Amino acid sequence: MGRRRLRSPLPQRHGLDAARLRLPDGGPWVTVRDHLVERLPRVEPSRVDEMLVAGRIVGLDGPVAVDAPFVPGMFVWFHRDLPVEVEVPFEIPVVYRDGDIVVVDKPHFLASIPRGKHVVQTALVRLRRELGIPELSPAHRLDRVTAGLLLFVVRPELRGRYQGMFKDRVVRKEYAAVAPVRGDLGLPVVVRSRIEKERGVIQAREVAGEPNAETLVELVEQRGGLGLYRLSPATGRTHQLRLHMAGLGVPIVGDDFYPVLTERALDDFSRPLQLLARVLEFVDPVSGGLRRFESGLSLSAWG
């Protein structure tokens, strides 16, 4: 039986948990401060000193003193300084909520979880505050520029069961997209390819090799040179739908990544990617009942 995770002595701040660090089992450091300065190279040593003086770095017994000796295996907690963020001025409608899960319609331009430049302005952090559920956790993610259904778990002990559905690919997902129409493109079509995404590289790419991504592409309606597509992914690779549509010669309207990478300011909300996570359907791992949720959002390019 595993050891119980230590509870943070610091409460959440802005809907964010405190960072936790375990000091190594040995090393050359005389004080906790010496280790933190080396451990956190992106934080100025003077900032570490300020946080220690202010009592913002704590251990199980309370605030860590500036001259506290290094103790092998010791745990410390602190809240990281937040980046300056662009406010995403859109609401997050709740589609469904009970004691186990929350399903929301994530708007375009809002990241699912904290990462990089997006921390407080993320669906997870905003929902923790707005719904008053500090232990809310994501069951899966959507790209920042993709809108639609996102499932969160209310109780920590159920997190693994709901996340496991997505890992095991037993959730039926359906997306809507607006893209150009090609008269020579035979639809419906199942696209299979191998997608790889390198850490630190913005774009994913299709490469030779055994397929690891599969999407059923169907044209639902067309008008004025554009089509409304139904996309049903059997897998969930990074940027899969966007890559597959671009590979078919019908890139999704508003896509700044594929086929050509185009930079756009984070405060430019004028041209949302026309991709919507429209349906989530699964057998609930807790109740055993069939769940089906449909997005209440629409794609602006289709009216």
C-alpha positions as a Python dict, from the first residue, in 0.01 Angstrom:
ca = {
    (1, 'M'): (0, 0, 0),
    (2, 'G'): (147, 339, -104),
    (3, 'R'): (223, 621, 136),
    (4, 'R'): (-46, 882, 176),
    (5, 'R'): (35, 1207, -1),
    (6, 'L'): (124, 1486, 238),
    (7, 'R'): (-139, 1757, 261),
    (8, 'S'): (-12, 2103, 180),
    (9, 'P'): (5, 2336, 481),
    (10, 'L'): (-70, 2625, 243),
    (11, 'P'): (-422, 2686, 110),
    (12, 'Q'): (-484, 2738, -261),
    (13, 'R'): (-414, 3085, -397),
    (14, 'H'): (-609, 3211, -699),
    (15, 'G'): (-741, 2853, -734),
    (16, 'L'): (-386, 2713, -756),
    (17, 'D'): (-221, 2457, -530),
    (18, 'A'): (112, 2543, -373),
    (19, 'A'): (419, 2388, -535),
    (20, 'R'): (581, 2111, -332),
    (21, 'L'): (952, 2023, -333),
    (22, 'R'): (1130, 1737, -161),
    (23, 'L'): (1487, 1811, -67),
    (24, 'P'): (1740, 1548, -184),
    (25, 'D'): (1869, 1278, 49),
    (26, 'G'): (2210, 1440, 50),
    (27, 'G'): (2419, 1718, -100),
    (28, 'P'): (2661, 2003, -40),
    (29, 'W'): (2405, 2260, 76),
    (30, 'V'): (2431, 2408, 424),
    (31, 'T'): (2087, 2573, 429),
    (32, 'V'): (1749, 2519, 267),
    (33, 'R'): (1800, 2857, 103),
    (34, 'D'): (2123, 2740, -64),
    (35, 'H'): (1944, 2442, -216),
    (36, 'L'): (1644, 2644, -336),
    (37, 'V'): (1866, 2897, -513),
    (38, 'E'): (2028, 2612, -707),
    (39, 'R'): (1703, 2418, -751),
    (40, 'L'): (1510, 2715, -891),
    (41, 'P'): (1744, 2874, -1148),
    (42, 'R'): (1466, 3083, -1304),
    (43, 'V'): (1399, 3255, -970),
    (44, 'E'): (1640, 3531, -870),
    (45, 'P'): (1824, 3455, -541),
    (46, 'S'): (1694, 3785, -404),
    (47, 'R'): (1337, 3666, -470),
    (48, 'V'): (1404, 3344, -277),
    (49, 'D'): (1530, 3559, 12),
    (50, 'E'): (1218, 3779, -3),
    (51, 'M'): (990, 3476, 9),
    (52, 'L'): (1178, 3327, 305),
    (53, 'V'): (1169, 3656, 498),
    (54, 'A'): (794, 3691, 427),
    (55, 'G'): (725, 3335, 551),
    (56, 'R'): (601, 3229, 207),
    (57, 'I'): (811, 2910, 198),
    (58, 'V'): (689, 2663, 458),
    (59, 'G'): (762, 2314, 584),
    (60, 'L'): (547, 2079, 787),
    (61, 'D'): (638, 2275, 1101),
    (62, 'G'): (569, 2620, 963),
    (63, 'P'): (764, 2892, 779),
    (64, 'V'): (1121, 2810, 683),
    (65, 'A'): (1376, 3057, 826),
    (66, 'V'): (1632, 3224, 601),
    (67, 'D'): (1912, 3036, 780),
    (68, 'A'): (1721, 2706, 829),
    (69, 'P'): (1966, 2415, 792),
    (70, 'F'): (1938, 2178, 500),
    (71, 'V'): (1755, 1862, 610),
    (72, 'P'): (1772, 1562, 373),
    (73, 'G'): (1427, 1451, 254),
    (74, 'M'): (1251, 1758, 393),
    (75, 'F'): (938, 1885, 214),
    (76, 'V'): (874, 2253, 147),
    (77, 'W'): (577, 2428, -11),
    (78, 'F'): (540, 2771, -170),
    (79, 'H'): (325, 2954, -424),
    (80, 'R'): (505, 3042, -746),
    (81, 'D'): (495, 3398, -874),
    (82, 'L'): (231, 3423, -1144),
    (83, 'P'): (300, 3541, -1499),
    (84, 'V'): (127, 3850, -1633),
    (85, 'E'): (-168, 3710, -1828),
    (86, 'V'): (-412, 3834, -2087),
    (87, 'E'): (-766, 3800, -1956),
    (88, 'V'): (-983, 3571, -2169),
    (89, 'P'): (-1316, 3759, -2170),
    (90, 'F'): (-1551, 3465, -2218),
    (91, 'E'): (-1770, 3274, -1973),
    (92, 'I'): (-1747, 2899, -1915),
    (93, 'P'): (-2104, 2762, -1934),
    (94, 'V'): (-2172, 2459, -1717),
    (95, 'V'): (-2344, 2188, -1922),
    (96, 'Y'): (-2385, 1938, -1636),
    (97, 'R'): (-2287, 1908, -1271),
    (98, 'D'): (-2334, 1650, -998),
    (99, 'G'): (-2134, 1522, -702),
    (100, 'D'): (-1888, 1333, -923),
    (101, 'I'): (-1832, 1532, -1242),
    (102, 'V'): (-1866, 1874, -1402),
    (103, 'V'): (-1903, 1912, -1780),
    (104, 'V'): (-1848, 2257, -1927),
    (105, 'D'): (-1836, 2427, -2265),
    (106, 'K'): (-1482, 2565, -2278),
    (107, 'P'): (-1464, 2879, -2493),
    (108, 'H'): (-1205, 2936, -2764),
    (109, 'F'): (-872, 3087, -2648),
    (110, 'L'): (-893, 2949, -2292),
    (111, 'A'): (-635, 2685, -2197),
    (112, 'S'): (-764, 2376, -2020),
    (113, 'I'): (-500, 2359, -1745),
    (114, 'P'): (-212, 2577, -1620),
    (115, 'R'): (95, 2571, -1841),
    (116, 'G'): (354, 2827, -1946),
    (117, 'K'): (201, 3170, -1997),
    (118, 'H'): (-149, 3049, -1906),
    (119, 'V'): (-210, 2986, -1536),
    (120, 'V'): (-497, 3177, -1376),
    (121, 'Q'): (-663, 3225, -1715),
    (122, 'T'): (-733, 2853, -1759),
    (123, 'A'): (-1054, 2655, -1738),
    (124, 'L'): (-938, 2451, -1437),
    (125, 'V'): (-830, 2745, -1221),
    (126, 'R'): (-1128, 2962, -1311),
    (127, 'L'): (-1376, 2681, -1243),
    (128, 'R'): (-1220, 2598, -906),
    (129, 'R'): (-1291, 2956, -801),
    (130, 'E'): (-1624, 3007, -976),
    (131, 'L'): (-1777, 2676, -862),
    (132, 'G'): (-1609, 2666, -521),
    (133, 'I'): (-1455, 2321, -583),
    (134, 'P'): (-1086, 2348, -484),
    (135, 'E'): (-1012, 1982, -562),
    (136, 'L'): (-1161, 1990, -913),
    (137, 'S'): (-935, 1810, -1164),
    (138, 'P'): (-944, 1754, -1543),
    (139, 'A'): (-1033, 1415, -1692),
    (140, 'H'): (-886, 1521, -2029),
    (141, 'R'): (-783, 1834, -2219),
    (142, 'L'): (-866, 2043, -2522),
    (143, 'D'): (-627, 2269, -2712),
    (144, 'R'): (-644, 2632, -2600),
    (145, 'V'): (-792, 2736, -2937),
    (146, 'T'): (-1049, 2454, -2952),
    (147, 'A'): (-1391, 2513, -2794),
    (148, 'G'): (-1641, 2267, -2654),
    (149, 'L'): (-1707, 1995, -2402),
    (150, 'L'): (-1456, 1941, -2125),
    (151, 'L'): (-1504, 1693, -1839),
    (152, 'F'): (-1379, 1759, -1485),
    (153, 'V'): (-1382, 1532, -1180),
    (154, 'V'): (-1512, 1663, -848),
    (155, 'R'): (-1375, 1404, -604),
    (156, 'P'): (-1001, 1321, -606),
    (157, 'E'): (-1062, 951, -538),
    (158, 'L'): (-1255, 924, -869),
    (159, 'R'): (-999, 1104, -1084),
    (160, 'G'): (-822, 790, -1205),
    (161, 'R'): (-1145, 618, -1310),
    (162, 'Y'): (-1260, 903, -1531),
    (163, 'Q'): (-914, 978, -1670),
    (164, 'G'): (-880, 608, -1747),
    (165, 'M'): (-1176, 625, -1986),
    (166, 'F'): (-988, 865, -2210),
    (167, 'K'): (-661, 676, -2178),
    (168, 'D'): (-837, 351, -2272),
    (169, 'R'): (-1023, 524, -2563),
    (170, 'V'): (-1368, 416, -2451),
    (171, 'V'): (-1513, 769, -2476),
    (172, 'R'): (-1692, 848, -2802),
    (173, 'K'): (-1595, 1197, -2911),
    (174, 'E'): (-1743, 1394, -3196),
    (175, 'Y'): (-1624, 1731, -3322),
    (176, 'A'): (-1767, 1986, -3563),
    (177, 'A'): (-1539, 2185, -3792),
    (178, 'V'): (-1575, 2440, -4069),
    (179, 'A'): (-1330, 2408, -4357),
    (180, 'P'): (-1315, 2450, -4736),
    (181, 'V'): (-1479, 2193, -4962),
    (182, 'R'): (-1286, 2003, -5229),
    (183, 'G'): (-1493, 1850, -5505),
    (184, 'D'): (-1233, 1582, -5572),
    (185, 'L'): (-1217, 1466, -5211),
    (186, 'G'): (-1406, 1142, -5158),
    (187, 'L'): (-1594, 1155, -4828),
    (188, 'P'): (-1652, 1007, -4583),
    (189, 'V'): (-1293, 896, -4534),
    (190, 'V'): (-1094, 744, -4248),
    (191, 'V'): (-756, 915, -4214),
    (192, 'R'): (-477, 716, -4050),
    (193, 'S'): (-126, 849, -3999),
    (194, 'R'): (163, 862, -3757),
    (195, 'I'): (181, 1189, -3564),
    (196, 'E'): (481, 1300, -3359),
    (197, 'K'): (515, 1607, -3140),
    (198, 'E'): (856, 1718, -3016),
    (199, 'R'): (884, 1893, -2683),
    (200, 'G'): (939, 2265, -2735),
    (201, 'V'): (824, 2258, -3097),
    (202, 'I'): (485, 2422, -3156),
    (203, 'Q'): (372, 2217, -3454),
    (204, 'A'): (317, 1843, -3457),
    (205, 'R'): (394, 1655, -3779),
    (206, 'E'): (293, 1350, -3972),
    (207, 'V'): (581, 1110, -4033),
    (208, 'A'): (637, 773, -4194),
    (209, 'G'): (568, 472, -3977),
    (210, 'E'): (292, 273, -3815),
    (211, 'P'): (-21, 488, -3772),
    (212, 'N'): (-98, 608, -3420),
    (213, 'A'): (-380, 847, -3512),
    (214, 'E'): (-716, 780, -3674),
    (215, 'T'): (-1004, 1015, -3766),
    (216, 'L'): (-1332, 959, -3948),
    (217, 'V'): (-1406, 1269, -4159),
    (218, 'E'): (-1763, 1329, -4285),
    (219, 'L'): (-1911, 1625, -4471),
    (220, 'V'): (-2247, 1717, -4314),
    (221, 'E'): (-2341, 2026, -4516),
    (222, 'Q'): (-2183, 2274, -4757),
    (223, 'R'): (-2247, 2627, -4876),
    (224, 'G'): (-2047, 2908, -5031),
    (225, 'G'): (-1731, 2702, -5071),
    (226, 'L'): (-1725, 2601, -4706),
    (227, 'G'): (-1836, 2278, -4545),
    (228, 'L'): (-1954, 2175, -4201),
    (229, 'Y'): (-1764, 1859, -4112),
    (230, 'R'): (-1819, 1592, -3849),
    (231, 'L'): (-1489, 1459, -3715),
    (232, 'S'): (-1484, 1140, -3508),
    (233, 'P'): (-1138, 1064, -3368),
    (234, 'A'): (-1056, 710, -3258),
    (235, 'T'): (-734, 838, -3098),
    (236, 'G'): (-629, 1159, -2926),
    (237, 'R'): (-291, 1270, -3056),
    (238, 'T'): (-182, 1634, -3020),
    (239, 'H'): (-338, 1849, -3296),
    (240, 'Q'): (-468, 1533, -3464),
    (241, 'L'): (-783, 1679, -3618),
    (242, 'R'): (-608, 1991, -3741),
    (243, 'L'): (-327, 1790, -3900),
    (244, 'H'): (-562, 1542, -4064),
    (245, 'M'): (-781, 1813, -4213),
    (246, 'A'): (-480, 2007, -4341),
    (247, 'G'): (-342, 1684, -4485),
    (248, 'L'): (-663, 1637, -4683),
    (249, 'G'): (-617, 1983, -4833),
    (250, 'V'): (-904, 2134, -4632),
    (251, 'P'): (-744, 2310, -4332),
    (252, 'I'): (-986, 2421, -4062),
    (253, 'V'): (-1087, 2786, -4087),
    (254, 'G'): (-892, 2999, -3839),
    (255, 'D'): (-606, 2750, -3795),
    (256, 'D'): (-284, 2943, -3728),
    (257, 'F'): (-71, 2627, -3709),
    (258, 'Y'): (-158, 2415, -4012),
    (259, 'P'): (-58, 2407, -4285),
    (260, 'V'): (140, 2730, -4218),
    (261, 'L'): (246, 2855, -3876),
    (262, 'T'): (125, 3213, -3824),
    (263, 'E'): (196, 3418, -3513),
    (264, 'R'): (-94, 3589, -3342),
    (265, 'A'): (-106, 3809, -3031),
    (266, 'L'): (-255, 3643, -2722),
    (267, 'D'): (-509, 3926, -2690),
    (268, 'D'): (-637, 3882, -3047),
    (269, 'F'): (-970, 3700, -3017),
    (270, 'S'): (-1094, 3803, -3360),
    (271, 'R'): (-1056, 3477, -3555),
    (272, 'P'): (-1132, 3166, -3349),
    (273, 'L'): (-1038, 2824, -3480),
    (274, 'Q'): (-1357, 2673, -3624),
    (275, 'L'): (-1331, 2350, -3426),
    (276, 'L'): (-1579, 2244, -3159),
    (277, 'A'): (-1582, 1941, -2931),
    (278, 'R'): (-1954, 1876, -2980),
    (279, 'V'): (-2033, 1536, -2822),
    (280, 'L'): (-1899, 1328, -2535),
    (281, 'E'): (-2054, 985, -2479),
    (282, 'F'): (-1940, 712, -2239),
    (283, 'V'): (-2047, 451, -1988),
    (284, 'D'): (-1996, 614, -1649),
    (285, 'P'): (-1725, 421, -1459),
    (286, 'V'): (-1895, 499, -1127),
    (287, 'S'): (-2269, 463, -1192),
    (288, 'G'): (-2249, 227, -1491),
    (289, 'G'): (-2505, 438, -1678),
    (290, 'L'): (-2469, 575, -2031),
    (291, 'R'): (-2381, 944, -2037),
    (292, 'R'): (-2413, 1168, -2340),
    (293, 'F'): (-2342, 1539, -2346),
    (294, 'E'): (-2382, 1785, -2634),
    (295, 'S'): (-2224, 2127, -2660),
    (296, 'G'): (-2443, 2434, -2657),
    (297, 'L'): (-2187, 2639, -2850),
    (298, 'S'): (-2178, 2701, -3225),
    (299, 'L'): (-1912, 2787, -3479),
    (300, 'S'): (-1920, 3152, -3589),
    (301, 'A'): (-1815, 3078, -3949),
    (302, 'W'): (-2125, 2862, -3988),
    (303, 'G'): (-2364, 3093, -3811),
}
